[in-house]
Coordinates of C-alpha atoms and ligand atoms in Angstrom, one line a residue:
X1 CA -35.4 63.4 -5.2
X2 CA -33.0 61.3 -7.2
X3 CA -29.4 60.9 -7.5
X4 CA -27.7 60.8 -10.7
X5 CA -24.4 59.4 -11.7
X6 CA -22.7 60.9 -14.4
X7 CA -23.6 58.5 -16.7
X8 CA -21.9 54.8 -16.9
X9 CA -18.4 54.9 -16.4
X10 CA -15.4 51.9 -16.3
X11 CA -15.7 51.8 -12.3
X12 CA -19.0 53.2 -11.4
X13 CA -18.8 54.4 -7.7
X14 CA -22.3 52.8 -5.9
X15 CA -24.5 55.9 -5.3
X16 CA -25.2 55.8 -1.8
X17 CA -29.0 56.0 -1.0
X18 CA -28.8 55.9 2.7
X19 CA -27.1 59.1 2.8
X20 CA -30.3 60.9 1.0
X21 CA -32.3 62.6 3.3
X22 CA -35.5 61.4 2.1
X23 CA -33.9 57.7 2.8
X24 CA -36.9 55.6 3.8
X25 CA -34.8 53.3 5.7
X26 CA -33.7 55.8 8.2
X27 CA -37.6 57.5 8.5
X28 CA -38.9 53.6 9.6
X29 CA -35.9 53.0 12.2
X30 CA -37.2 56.4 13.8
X31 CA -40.8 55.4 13.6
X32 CA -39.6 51.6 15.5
X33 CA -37.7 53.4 18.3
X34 CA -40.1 56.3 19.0
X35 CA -43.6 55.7 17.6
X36 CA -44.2 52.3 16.3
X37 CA -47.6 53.0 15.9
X38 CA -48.7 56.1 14.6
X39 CA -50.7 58.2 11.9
X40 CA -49.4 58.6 8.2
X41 CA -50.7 61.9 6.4
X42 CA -53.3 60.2 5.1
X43 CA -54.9 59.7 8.9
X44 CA -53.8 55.6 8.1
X45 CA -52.1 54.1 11.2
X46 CA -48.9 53.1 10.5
X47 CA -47.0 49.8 12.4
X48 CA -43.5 49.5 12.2
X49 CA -42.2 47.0 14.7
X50 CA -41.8 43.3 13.8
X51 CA -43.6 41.6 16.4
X52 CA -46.2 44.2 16.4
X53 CA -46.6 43.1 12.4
X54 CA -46.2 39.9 13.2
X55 CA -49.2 39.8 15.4
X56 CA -51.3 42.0 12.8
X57 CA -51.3 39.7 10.0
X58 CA -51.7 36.4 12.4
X59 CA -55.0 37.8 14.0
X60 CA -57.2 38.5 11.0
X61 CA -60.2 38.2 13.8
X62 CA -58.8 42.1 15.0
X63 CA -57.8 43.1 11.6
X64 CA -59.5 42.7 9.2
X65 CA -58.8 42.2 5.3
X66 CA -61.8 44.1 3.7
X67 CA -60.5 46.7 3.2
X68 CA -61.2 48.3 -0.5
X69 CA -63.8 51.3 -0.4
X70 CA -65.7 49.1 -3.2
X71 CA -65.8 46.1 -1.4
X72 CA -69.5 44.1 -2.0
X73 CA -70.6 46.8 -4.2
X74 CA -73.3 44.9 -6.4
X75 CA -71.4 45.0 -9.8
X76 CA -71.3 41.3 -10.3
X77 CA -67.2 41.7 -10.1
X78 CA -66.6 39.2 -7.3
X79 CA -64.4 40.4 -4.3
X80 CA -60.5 39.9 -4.4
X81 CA -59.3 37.4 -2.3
X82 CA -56.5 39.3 -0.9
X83 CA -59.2 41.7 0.4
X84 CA -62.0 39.3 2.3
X85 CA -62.2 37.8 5.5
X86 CA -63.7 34.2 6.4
X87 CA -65.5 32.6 5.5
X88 CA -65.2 33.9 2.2
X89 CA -61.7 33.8 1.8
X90 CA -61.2 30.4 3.5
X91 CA -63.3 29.1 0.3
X92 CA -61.5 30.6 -2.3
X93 CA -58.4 29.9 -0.6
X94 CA -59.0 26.2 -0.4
X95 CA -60.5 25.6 -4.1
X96 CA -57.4 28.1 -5.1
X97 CA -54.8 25.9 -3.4
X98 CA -56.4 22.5 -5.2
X99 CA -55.2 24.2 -8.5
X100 CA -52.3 26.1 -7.2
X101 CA -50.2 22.8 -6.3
X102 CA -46.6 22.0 -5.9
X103 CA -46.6 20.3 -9.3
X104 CA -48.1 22.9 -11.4
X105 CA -45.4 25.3 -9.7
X106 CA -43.0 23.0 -10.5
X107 CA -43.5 22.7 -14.2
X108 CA -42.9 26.3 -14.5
X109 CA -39.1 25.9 -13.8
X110 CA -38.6 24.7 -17.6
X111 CA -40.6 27.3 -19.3
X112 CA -39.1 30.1 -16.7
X113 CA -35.6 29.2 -17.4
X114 CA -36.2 29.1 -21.5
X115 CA -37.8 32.5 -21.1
X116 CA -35.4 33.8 -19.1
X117 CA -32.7 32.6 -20.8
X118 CA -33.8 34.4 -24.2
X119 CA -34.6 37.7 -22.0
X120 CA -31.0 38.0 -20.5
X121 CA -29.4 37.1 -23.6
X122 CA -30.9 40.0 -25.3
X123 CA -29.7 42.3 -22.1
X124 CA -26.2 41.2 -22.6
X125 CA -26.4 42.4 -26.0
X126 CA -25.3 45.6 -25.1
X127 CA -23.5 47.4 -22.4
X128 CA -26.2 49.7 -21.1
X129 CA -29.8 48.4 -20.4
X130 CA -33.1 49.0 -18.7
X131 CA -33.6 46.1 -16.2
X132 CA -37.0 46.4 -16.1
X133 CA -37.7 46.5 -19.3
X134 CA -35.6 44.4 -20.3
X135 CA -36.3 41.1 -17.8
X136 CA -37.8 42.2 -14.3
X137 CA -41.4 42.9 -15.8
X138 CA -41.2 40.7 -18.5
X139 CA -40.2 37.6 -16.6
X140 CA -43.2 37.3 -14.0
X141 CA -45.8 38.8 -16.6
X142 CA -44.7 36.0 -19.0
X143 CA -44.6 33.4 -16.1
X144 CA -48.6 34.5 -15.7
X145 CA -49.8 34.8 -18.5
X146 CA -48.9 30.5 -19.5
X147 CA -50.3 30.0 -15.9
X148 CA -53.4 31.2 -17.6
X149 CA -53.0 29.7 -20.8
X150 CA -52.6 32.6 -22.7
X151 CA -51.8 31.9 -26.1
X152 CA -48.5 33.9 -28.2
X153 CA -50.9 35.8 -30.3
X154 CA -52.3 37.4 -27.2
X155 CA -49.3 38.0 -25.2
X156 CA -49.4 41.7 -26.3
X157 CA -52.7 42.7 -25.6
X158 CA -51.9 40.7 -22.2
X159 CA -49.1 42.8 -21.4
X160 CA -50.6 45.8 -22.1
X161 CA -53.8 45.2 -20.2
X162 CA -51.8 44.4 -17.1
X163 CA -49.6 47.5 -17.9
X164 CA -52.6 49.7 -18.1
X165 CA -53.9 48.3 -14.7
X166 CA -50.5 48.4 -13.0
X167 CA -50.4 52.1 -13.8
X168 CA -53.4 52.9 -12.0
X169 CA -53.1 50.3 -9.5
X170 CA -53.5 52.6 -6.0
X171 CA -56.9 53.0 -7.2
X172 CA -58.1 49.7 -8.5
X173 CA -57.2 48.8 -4.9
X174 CA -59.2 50.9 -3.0
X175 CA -60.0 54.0 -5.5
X176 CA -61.9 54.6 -8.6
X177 CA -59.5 53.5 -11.4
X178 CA -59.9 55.5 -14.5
X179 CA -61.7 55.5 -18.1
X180 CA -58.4 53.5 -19.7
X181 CA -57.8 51.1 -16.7
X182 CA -61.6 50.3 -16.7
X183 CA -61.4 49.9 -20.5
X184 CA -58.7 47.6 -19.8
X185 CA -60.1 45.7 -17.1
X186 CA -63.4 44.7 -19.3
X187 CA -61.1 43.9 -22.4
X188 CA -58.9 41.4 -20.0
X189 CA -62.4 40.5 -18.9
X190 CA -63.8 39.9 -22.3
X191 CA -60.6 37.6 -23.1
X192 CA -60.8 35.6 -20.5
X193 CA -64.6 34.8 -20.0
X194 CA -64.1 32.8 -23.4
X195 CA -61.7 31.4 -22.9
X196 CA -62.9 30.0 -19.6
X197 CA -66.2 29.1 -21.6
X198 CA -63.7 27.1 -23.6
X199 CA -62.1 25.4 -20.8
X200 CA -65.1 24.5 -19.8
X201 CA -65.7 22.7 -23.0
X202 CA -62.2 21.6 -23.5
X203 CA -59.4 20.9 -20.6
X204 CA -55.8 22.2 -21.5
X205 CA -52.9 21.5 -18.8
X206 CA -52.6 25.1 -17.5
X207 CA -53.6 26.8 -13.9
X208 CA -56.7 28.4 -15.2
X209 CA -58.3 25.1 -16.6
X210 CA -57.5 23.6 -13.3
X211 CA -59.4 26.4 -11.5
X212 CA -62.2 26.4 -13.8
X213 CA -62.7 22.2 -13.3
X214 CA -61.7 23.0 -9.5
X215 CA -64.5 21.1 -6.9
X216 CA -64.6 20.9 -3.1
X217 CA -67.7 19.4 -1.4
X218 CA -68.6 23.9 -1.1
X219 CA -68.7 23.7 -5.0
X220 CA -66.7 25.3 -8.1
X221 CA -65.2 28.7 -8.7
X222 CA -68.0 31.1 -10.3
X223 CA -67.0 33.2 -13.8
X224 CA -66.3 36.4 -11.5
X225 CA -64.5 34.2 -9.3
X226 CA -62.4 32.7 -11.7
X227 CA -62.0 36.5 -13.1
X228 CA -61.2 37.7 -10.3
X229 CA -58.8 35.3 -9.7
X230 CA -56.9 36.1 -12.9
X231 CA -56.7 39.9 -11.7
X232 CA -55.6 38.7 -8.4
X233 CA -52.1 36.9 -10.3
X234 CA -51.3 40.0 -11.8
X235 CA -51.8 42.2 -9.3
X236 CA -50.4 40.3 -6.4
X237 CA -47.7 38.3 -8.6
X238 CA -46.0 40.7 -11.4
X239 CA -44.7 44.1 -9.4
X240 CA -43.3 41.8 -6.3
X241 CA -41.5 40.0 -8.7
X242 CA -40.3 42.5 -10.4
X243 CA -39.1 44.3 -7.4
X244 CA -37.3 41.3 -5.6
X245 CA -34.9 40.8 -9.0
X246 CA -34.7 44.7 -9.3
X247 CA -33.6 44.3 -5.2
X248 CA -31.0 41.6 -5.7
X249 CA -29.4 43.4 -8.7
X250 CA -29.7 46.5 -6.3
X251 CA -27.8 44.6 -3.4
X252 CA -25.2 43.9 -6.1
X253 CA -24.8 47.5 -6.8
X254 CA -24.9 48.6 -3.4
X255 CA -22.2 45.8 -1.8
X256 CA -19.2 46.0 -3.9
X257 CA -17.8 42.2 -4.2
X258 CA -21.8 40.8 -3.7
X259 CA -21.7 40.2 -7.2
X260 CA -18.2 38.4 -7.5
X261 CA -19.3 36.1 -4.7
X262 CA -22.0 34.8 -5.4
X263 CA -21.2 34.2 -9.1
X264 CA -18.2 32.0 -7.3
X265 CA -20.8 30.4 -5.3
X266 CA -24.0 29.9 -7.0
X267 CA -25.8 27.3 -4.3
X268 CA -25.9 29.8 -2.1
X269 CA -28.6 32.0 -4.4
X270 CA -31.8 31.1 -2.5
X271 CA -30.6 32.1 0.7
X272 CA -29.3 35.7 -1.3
X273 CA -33.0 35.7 -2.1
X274 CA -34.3 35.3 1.3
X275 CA -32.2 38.5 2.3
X276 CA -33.0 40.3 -0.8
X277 CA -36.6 39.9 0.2
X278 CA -35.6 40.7 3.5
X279 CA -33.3 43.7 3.2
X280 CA -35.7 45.0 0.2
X281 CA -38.9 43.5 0.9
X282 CA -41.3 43.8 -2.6
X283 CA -44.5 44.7 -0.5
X284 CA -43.5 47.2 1.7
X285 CA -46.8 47.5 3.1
X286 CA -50.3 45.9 3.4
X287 CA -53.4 47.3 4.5
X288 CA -56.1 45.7 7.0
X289 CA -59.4 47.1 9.0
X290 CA -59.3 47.4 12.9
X291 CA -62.3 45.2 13.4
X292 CA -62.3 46.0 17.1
X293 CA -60.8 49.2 19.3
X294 CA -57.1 48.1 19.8
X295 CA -54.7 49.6 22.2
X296 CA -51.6 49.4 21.4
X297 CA -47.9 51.1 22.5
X298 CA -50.4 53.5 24.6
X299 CA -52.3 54.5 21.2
X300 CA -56.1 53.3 20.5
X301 CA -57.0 52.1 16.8
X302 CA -60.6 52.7 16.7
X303 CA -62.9 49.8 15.3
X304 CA -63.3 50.7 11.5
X305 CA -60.2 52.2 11.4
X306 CA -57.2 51.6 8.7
X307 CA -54.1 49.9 10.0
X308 CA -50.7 49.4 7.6
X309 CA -48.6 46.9 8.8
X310 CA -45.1 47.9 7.6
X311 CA -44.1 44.3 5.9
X312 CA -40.1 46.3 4.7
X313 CA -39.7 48.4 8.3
X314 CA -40.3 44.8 10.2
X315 CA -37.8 42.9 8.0
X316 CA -35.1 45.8 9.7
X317 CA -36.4 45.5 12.9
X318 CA -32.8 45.3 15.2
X319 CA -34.7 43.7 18.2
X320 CA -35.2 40.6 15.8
X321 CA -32.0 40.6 13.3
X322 CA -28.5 41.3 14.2
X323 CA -27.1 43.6 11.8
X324 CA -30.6 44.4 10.5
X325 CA -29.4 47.1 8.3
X326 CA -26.8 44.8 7.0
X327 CA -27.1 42.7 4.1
X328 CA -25.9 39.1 5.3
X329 CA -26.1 36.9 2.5
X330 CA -25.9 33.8 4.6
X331 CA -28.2 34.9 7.4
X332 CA -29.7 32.0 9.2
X333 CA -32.6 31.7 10.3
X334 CA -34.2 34.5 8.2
X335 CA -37.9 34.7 9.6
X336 CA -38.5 37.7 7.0
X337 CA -42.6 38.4 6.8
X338 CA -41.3 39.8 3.0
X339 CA -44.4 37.2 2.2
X340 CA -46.6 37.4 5.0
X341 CA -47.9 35.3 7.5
X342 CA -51.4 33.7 8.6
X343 CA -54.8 33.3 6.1
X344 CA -53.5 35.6 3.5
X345 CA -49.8 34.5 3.4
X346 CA -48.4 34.6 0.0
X347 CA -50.0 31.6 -2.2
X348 CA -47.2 32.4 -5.2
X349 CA -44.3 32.3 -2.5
X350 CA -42.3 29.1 -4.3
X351 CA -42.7 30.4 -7.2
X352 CA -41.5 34.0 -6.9
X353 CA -38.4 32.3 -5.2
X354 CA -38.1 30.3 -8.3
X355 CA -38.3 33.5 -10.3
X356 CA -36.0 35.4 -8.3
X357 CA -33.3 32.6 -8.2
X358 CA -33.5 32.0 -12.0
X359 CA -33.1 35.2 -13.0
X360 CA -30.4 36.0 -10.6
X361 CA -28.2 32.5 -11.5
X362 CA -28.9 33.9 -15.1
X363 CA -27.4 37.0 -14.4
X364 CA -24.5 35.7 -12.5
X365 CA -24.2 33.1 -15.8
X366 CA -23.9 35.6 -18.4
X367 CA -22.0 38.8 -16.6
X368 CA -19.2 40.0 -14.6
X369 CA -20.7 42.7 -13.5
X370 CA -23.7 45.1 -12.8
X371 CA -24.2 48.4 -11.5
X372 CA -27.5 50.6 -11.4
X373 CA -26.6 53.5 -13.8
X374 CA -29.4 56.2 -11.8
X375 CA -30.1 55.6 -8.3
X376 CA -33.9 57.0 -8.3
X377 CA -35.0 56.3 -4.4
X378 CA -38.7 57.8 -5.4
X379 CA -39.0 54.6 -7.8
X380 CA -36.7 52.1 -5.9
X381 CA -38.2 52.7 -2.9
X382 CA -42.2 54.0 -4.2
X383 CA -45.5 51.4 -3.3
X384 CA -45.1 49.1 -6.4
X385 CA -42.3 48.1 -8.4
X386 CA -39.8 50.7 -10.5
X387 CA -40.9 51.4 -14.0
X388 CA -37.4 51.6 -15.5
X389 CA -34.0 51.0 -13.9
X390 CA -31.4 51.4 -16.0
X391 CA -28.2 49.9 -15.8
X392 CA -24.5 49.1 -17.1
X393 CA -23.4 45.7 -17.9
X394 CA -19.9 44.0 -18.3
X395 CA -20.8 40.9 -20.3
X396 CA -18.9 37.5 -19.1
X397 CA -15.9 37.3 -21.3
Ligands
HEM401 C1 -41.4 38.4 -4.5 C2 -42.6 38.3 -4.9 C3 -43.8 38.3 -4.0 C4 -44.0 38.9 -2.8 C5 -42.9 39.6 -2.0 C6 -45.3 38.6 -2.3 C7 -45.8 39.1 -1.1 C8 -47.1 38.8 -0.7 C9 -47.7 39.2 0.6 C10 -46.9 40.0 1.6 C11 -48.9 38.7 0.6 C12 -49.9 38.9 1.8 C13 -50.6 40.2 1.8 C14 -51.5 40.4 3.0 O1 -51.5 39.6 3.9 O2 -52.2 41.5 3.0 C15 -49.2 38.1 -0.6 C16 -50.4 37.5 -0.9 C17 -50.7 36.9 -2.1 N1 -49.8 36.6 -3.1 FE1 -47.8 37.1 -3.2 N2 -46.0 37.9 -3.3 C18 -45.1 37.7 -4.3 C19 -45.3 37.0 -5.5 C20 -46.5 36.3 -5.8 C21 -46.7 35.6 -7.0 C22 -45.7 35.2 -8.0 C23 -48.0 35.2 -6.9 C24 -48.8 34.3 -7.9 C25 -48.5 34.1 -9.1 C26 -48.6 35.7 -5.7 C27 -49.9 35.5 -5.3 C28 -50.4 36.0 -4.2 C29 -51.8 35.8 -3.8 C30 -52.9 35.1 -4.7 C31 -52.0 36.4 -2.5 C32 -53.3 36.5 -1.7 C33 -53.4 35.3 -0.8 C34 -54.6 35.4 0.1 O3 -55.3 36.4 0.2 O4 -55.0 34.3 0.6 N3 -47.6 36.4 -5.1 N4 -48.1 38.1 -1.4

């Protein structure tokens, strides 16, 4: 259900989302005192303490990662990495990581801060906006797409390929996406098989021509490798993004002064990130296989069976951070799992922080002030990232 405002006003009052009934927040502190493990409506078992997390996504011999329905079908699409266990993943993992280096990750500070720059400049234009729109998808898809060497001409058809499968993504998971993402999916496919024929031919200094020369003593990525590997960065690397700067303009809104405070003292940004990521964690949950009969707190997960360790209910878990339903913008340590742990831990991590803290020193650069205009929990709160969050700005004077 969502809770409007009235429209922008001179002092917006902060909705207050923890007072809604259908406030996910309070549902996952129940399910950590009295059943932190048990069965969602769709017969999934659900995890919600931190250690209990913790230990899922360290032992990927119990759980396993192949998860989609699809998985090994014989389509010639290669399996996502995200989704296989070793040895498989251990050798995509490692030829990934020889392209996926400190270096290339830094050079995207320059390029980020020029495009973001140009993106919040256009917010500020006027006093009401939609975030989303307006920077929080636009940033990381345009982060991706020069990771992958796509060219200005074909930014559009980029966007809208990833928009398409973003749309439909609960089913090009672990579904059957439909006519217009699968249309999608072969045209992205199309695009980039030439170009990585050209690559091939011709080096350029991006990530994808990296992966494409990319050789370990096990060999080279394959065509559906490399493809898959493209859909992997927008599926993993877009919506996270997108949610962790929608989350720190939320916090803003939420904590009255947050905003003031930090814009008086920018070097303390990252560690704002690590509890935005923390207090609203981007992926909320993941998804592995029992590969074993487990018993835990008394209940047995049955070998085969699906298991969602809740990534957002662990980050509030009280028997690991005081306050944990406090935002604490200094809080240190901060041993958030907001990007995993273990095999699969988050391979984009230092650059999504990068994201987060460029487009939130932006923010703090060129305003006064933010609020969330419409506090929609079903969007805030849904699996991926909010389609449209609109809000009022005061533009620094
Ligand atoms: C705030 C933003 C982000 C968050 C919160 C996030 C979170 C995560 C988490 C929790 C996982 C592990 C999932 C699991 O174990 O099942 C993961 C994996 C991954 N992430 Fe991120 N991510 C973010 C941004 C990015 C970006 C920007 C990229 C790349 C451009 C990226 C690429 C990946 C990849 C490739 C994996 C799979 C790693 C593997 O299977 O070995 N992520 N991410």
């Amino acid at each position: 259900m969502t809770e409007d405002s009235d429209g922008p006003t001179e002092n917006p009052q902060p909705p207050s989302p923890e007072q809604a009934p259908e406030d996910v927040y309070a549902e996952w502190a129940e399910l950590r005192a009295e059943r932190p493990v048990s069965r969602n409506e769709n017969d999934i078992w659900r995890v919600a303490r931190y250690a209990d997390v913790r230990e899922i996504l360290k032992d990927h011999r119990s759980y396993s990662s192949e998860v989609a329905q699809r998985f090994g079908d014989d389509d010639g699409s290669a399996p996502l990495m995200l989704f296989s266990d070793p040895p498989e993943h251990d050798r995509l993992r490692n030829l990934v990581n020889r392209a996926f280096t400190p270096r290339r990750i830094a050079e995207q500070a320059g390029p980020i801060e020029a495009r973001c720059e140009a993106l919040v400049q256009d917010l500020v234009s006027s006093s009401e906006a939609d975030l989303v729109e307006s920077l929080a998808a636009p940033l990381p898809v345009g982060v991706i797409a020069t990771m992958l060497g796509v060219e200005d001409g074909d930014f559009a058809e980029f966007k809208r390929w990833s928009d398409t499968i973003f749309k439909d993504i609960g089913e090009v998971l672990i579904g059957t996406p439909s006519e217009a993402t699968q249309a999608a999916g072969a045209e992205m496919a199309g695009y980039f098989l030439e170009r990585i024929a050209e690559l091939r031919r011709k080096p350029q200094p991006h990530l994808l021509s990296d992966l494409v020369h990319v050789e370990t003593e096990e060999g080279r990525l394959t065509d559906a490798e490399l493809l898959m590997f493209c859909g992997l960065l927008l599926i993993a690397g877009n919506e996270t993004t997108t949610s962790l700067i929608v989350g720190g303009v939320r916090v803003f809104h939420e904590i009255p002064g947050s905003f003031e405070r930090l814009k008086a003292s920018p070097e303390e940004v990252p560690s704002f990130i690590e509890e935005t990521l923390r207090y609203h964690s981007p992926f909320k949950v993941t998804l592995r296989r029992a590969a074993r009969d487990i018993e835990l707190h008394g209940e047995t997960i049955a070998a085969g069976e699906l298991v969602l360790p809740m990534i957002a209910s662990a980050n509030r878990d009280e028997r690991v951070f005081d306050r944990a339903d406090e935002f604490v913008a200094d809080r240190s340590p901060n041993p958030h799992l907001a990007f995993g742990l273990g095999i699969h831990s988050c391979l984009g991590s230092t650059l999504a922080r990068m994201e987060g803290r460029i487009a939130i020193e932006s923010l703090l650069r060129h305003l006064d002030g933010i609020q969330l205009a419409k506090i929609d929990l079903a969007e805030l709160d849904g699996f991926g990232a909010p389609t449209s969050v609109p809000v009022t700005l005061q533009r620094a004077a």
